[in-house]
Tab-separated table of C-alpha atoms in Angstrom:
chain	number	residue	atom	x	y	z
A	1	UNK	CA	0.000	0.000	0.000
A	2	UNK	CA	2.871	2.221	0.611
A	3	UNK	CA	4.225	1.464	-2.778
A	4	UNK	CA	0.792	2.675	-4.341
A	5	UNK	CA	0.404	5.772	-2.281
A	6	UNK	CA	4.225	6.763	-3.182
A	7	UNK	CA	3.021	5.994	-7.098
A	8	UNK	CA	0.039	8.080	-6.717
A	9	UNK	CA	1.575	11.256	-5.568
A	10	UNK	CA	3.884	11.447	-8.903
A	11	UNK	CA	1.850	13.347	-10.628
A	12	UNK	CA	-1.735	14.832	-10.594
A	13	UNK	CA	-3.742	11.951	-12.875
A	14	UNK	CA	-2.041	8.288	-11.900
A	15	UNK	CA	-3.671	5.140	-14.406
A	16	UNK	CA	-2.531	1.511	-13.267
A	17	UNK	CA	-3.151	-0.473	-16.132
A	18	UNK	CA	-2.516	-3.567	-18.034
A	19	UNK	CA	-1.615	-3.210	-22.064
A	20	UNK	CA	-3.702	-5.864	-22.912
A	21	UNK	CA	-6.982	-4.389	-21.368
A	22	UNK	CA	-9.193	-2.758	-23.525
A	23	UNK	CA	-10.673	-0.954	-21.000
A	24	UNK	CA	-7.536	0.306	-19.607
A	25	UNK	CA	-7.026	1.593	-23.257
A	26	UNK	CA	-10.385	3.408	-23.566
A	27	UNK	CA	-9.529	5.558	-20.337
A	28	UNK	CA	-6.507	6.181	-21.522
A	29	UNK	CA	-7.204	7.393	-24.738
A	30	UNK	CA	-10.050	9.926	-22.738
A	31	UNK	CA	-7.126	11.733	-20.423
A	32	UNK	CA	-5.250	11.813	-23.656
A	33	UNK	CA	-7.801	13.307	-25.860
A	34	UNK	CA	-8.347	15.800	-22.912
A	35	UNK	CA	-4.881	16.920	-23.067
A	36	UNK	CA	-3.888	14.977	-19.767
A	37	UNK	CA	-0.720	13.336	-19.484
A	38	UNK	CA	-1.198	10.984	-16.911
A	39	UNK	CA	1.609	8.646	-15.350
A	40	UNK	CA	0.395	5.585	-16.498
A	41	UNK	CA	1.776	2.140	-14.677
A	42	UNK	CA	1.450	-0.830	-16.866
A	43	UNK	CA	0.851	-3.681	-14.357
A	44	UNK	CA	2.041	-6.128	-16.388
A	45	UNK	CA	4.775	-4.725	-17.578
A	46	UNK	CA	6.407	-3.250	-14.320
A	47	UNK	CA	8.402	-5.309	-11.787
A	48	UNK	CA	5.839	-6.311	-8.497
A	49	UNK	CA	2.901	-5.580	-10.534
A	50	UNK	CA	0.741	-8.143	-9.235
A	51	UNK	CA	1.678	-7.073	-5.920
A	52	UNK	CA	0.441	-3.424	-6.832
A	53	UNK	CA	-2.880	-4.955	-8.281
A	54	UNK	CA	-3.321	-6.887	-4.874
A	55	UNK	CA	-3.009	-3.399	-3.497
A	56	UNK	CA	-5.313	-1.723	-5.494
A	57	UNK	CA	-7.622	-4.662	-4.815
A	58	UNK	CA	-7.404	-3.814	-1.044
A	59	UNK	CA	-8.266	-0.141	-1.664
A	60	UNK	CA	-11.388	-1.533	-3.386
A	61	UNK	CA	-10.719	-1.525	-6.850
A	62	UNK	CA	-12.717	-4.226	-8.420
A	63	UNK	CA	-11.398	-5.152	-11.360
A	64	UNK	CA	-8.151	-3.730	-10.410
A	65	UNK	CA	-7.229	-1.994	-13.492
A	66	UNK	CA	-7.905	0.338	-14.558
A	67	UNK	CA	-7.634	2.548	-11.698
A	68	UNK	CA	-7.789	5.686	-11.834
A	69	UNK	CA	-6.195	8.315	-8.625
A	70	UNK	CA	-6.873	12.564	-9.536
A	71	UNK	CA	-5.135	14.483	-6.941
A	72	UNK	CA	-3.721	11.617	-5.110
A	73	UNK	CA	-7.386	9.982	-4.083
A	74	UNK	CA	-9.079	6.739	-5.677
A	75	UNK	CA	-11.664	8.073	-8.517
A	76	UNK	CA	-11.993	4.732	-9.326
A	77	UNK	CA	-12.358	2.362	-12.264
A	78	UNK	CA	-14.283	2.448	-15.965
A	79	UNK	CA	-17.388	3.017	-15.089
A	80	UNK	CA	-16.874	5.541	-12.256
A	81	UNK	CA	-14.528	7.987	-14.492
A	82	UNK	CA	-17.092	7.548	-17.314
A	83	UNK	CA	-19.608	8.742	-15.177
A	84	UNK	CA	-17.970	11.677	-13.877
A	85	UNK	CA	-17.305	12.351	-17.315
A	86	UNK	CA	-20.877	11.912	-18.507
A	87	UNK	CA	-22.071	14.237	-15.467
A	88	UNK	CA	-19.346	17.170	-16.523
A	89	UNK	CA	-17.551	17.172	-13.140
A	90	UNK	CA	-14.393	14.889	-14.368
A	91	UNK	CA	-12.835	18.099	-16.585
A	92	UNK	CA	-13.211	20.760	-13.219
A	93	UNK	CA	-11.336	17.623	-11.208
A	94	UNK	CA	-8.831	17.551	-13.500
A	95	UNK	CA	-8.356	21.370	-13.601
A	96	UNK	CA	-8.586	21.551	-9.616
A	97	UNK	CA	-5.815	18.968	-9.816
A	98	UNK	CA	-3.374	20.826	-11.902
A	99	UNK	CA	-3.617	17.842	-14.793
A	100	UNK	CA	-5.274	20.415	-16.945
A	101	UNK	CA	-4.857	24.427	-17.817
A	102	UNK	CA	-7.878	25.512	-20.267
């Protein structure tokens, strides 16, 4: 947990993912098109990944990936940054965290 909370404080939008997830890719491709550059952690593709995703699994993200922090908290997976999105408070979190300047 540690490990994650050091992670998450590296910059204002942090995405643990996995390159094969579609999902993961899709939430990506969002921050991106927003003009985000989040630090994204590729699960399987770091050393100790699973035991990062066993983290994140403990902080209650279910699937683990993707996961999404703003600001250092837990927004969440898919579904919970879509529906920020959808509900036009996900761009004034972003702003608020520094991750965006328009």
């Amino acid at each position: 947990m540690d490990r994650v909370a050091q992670m998450v404080s590296e910059k204002p939008v942090v995405i643990f993912s996995r390159s094969s997830c579609c999902m993961c890719h899709t939430i990506k491709t969002l921050f991106s098109d927003f003009g985000v550059n989040p630090n994204v952690h590729e699960l399987d593709e770091i050393p100790r990944g699973k035991d990062i995703e066993q983290a994140l699994l403990r902080l209650g993200c279910n699937p683990s990936v993707p996961a999404v922090f703003i600001d250092g908290k837990l927004v969440g997976g898919t579904n919970e940054v879509m529906s920020l999105h959808l509900n036009r408070t996900l761009i004034p979190m972003l702003r608020n965290a520094g991750a965006l300047w328009v």
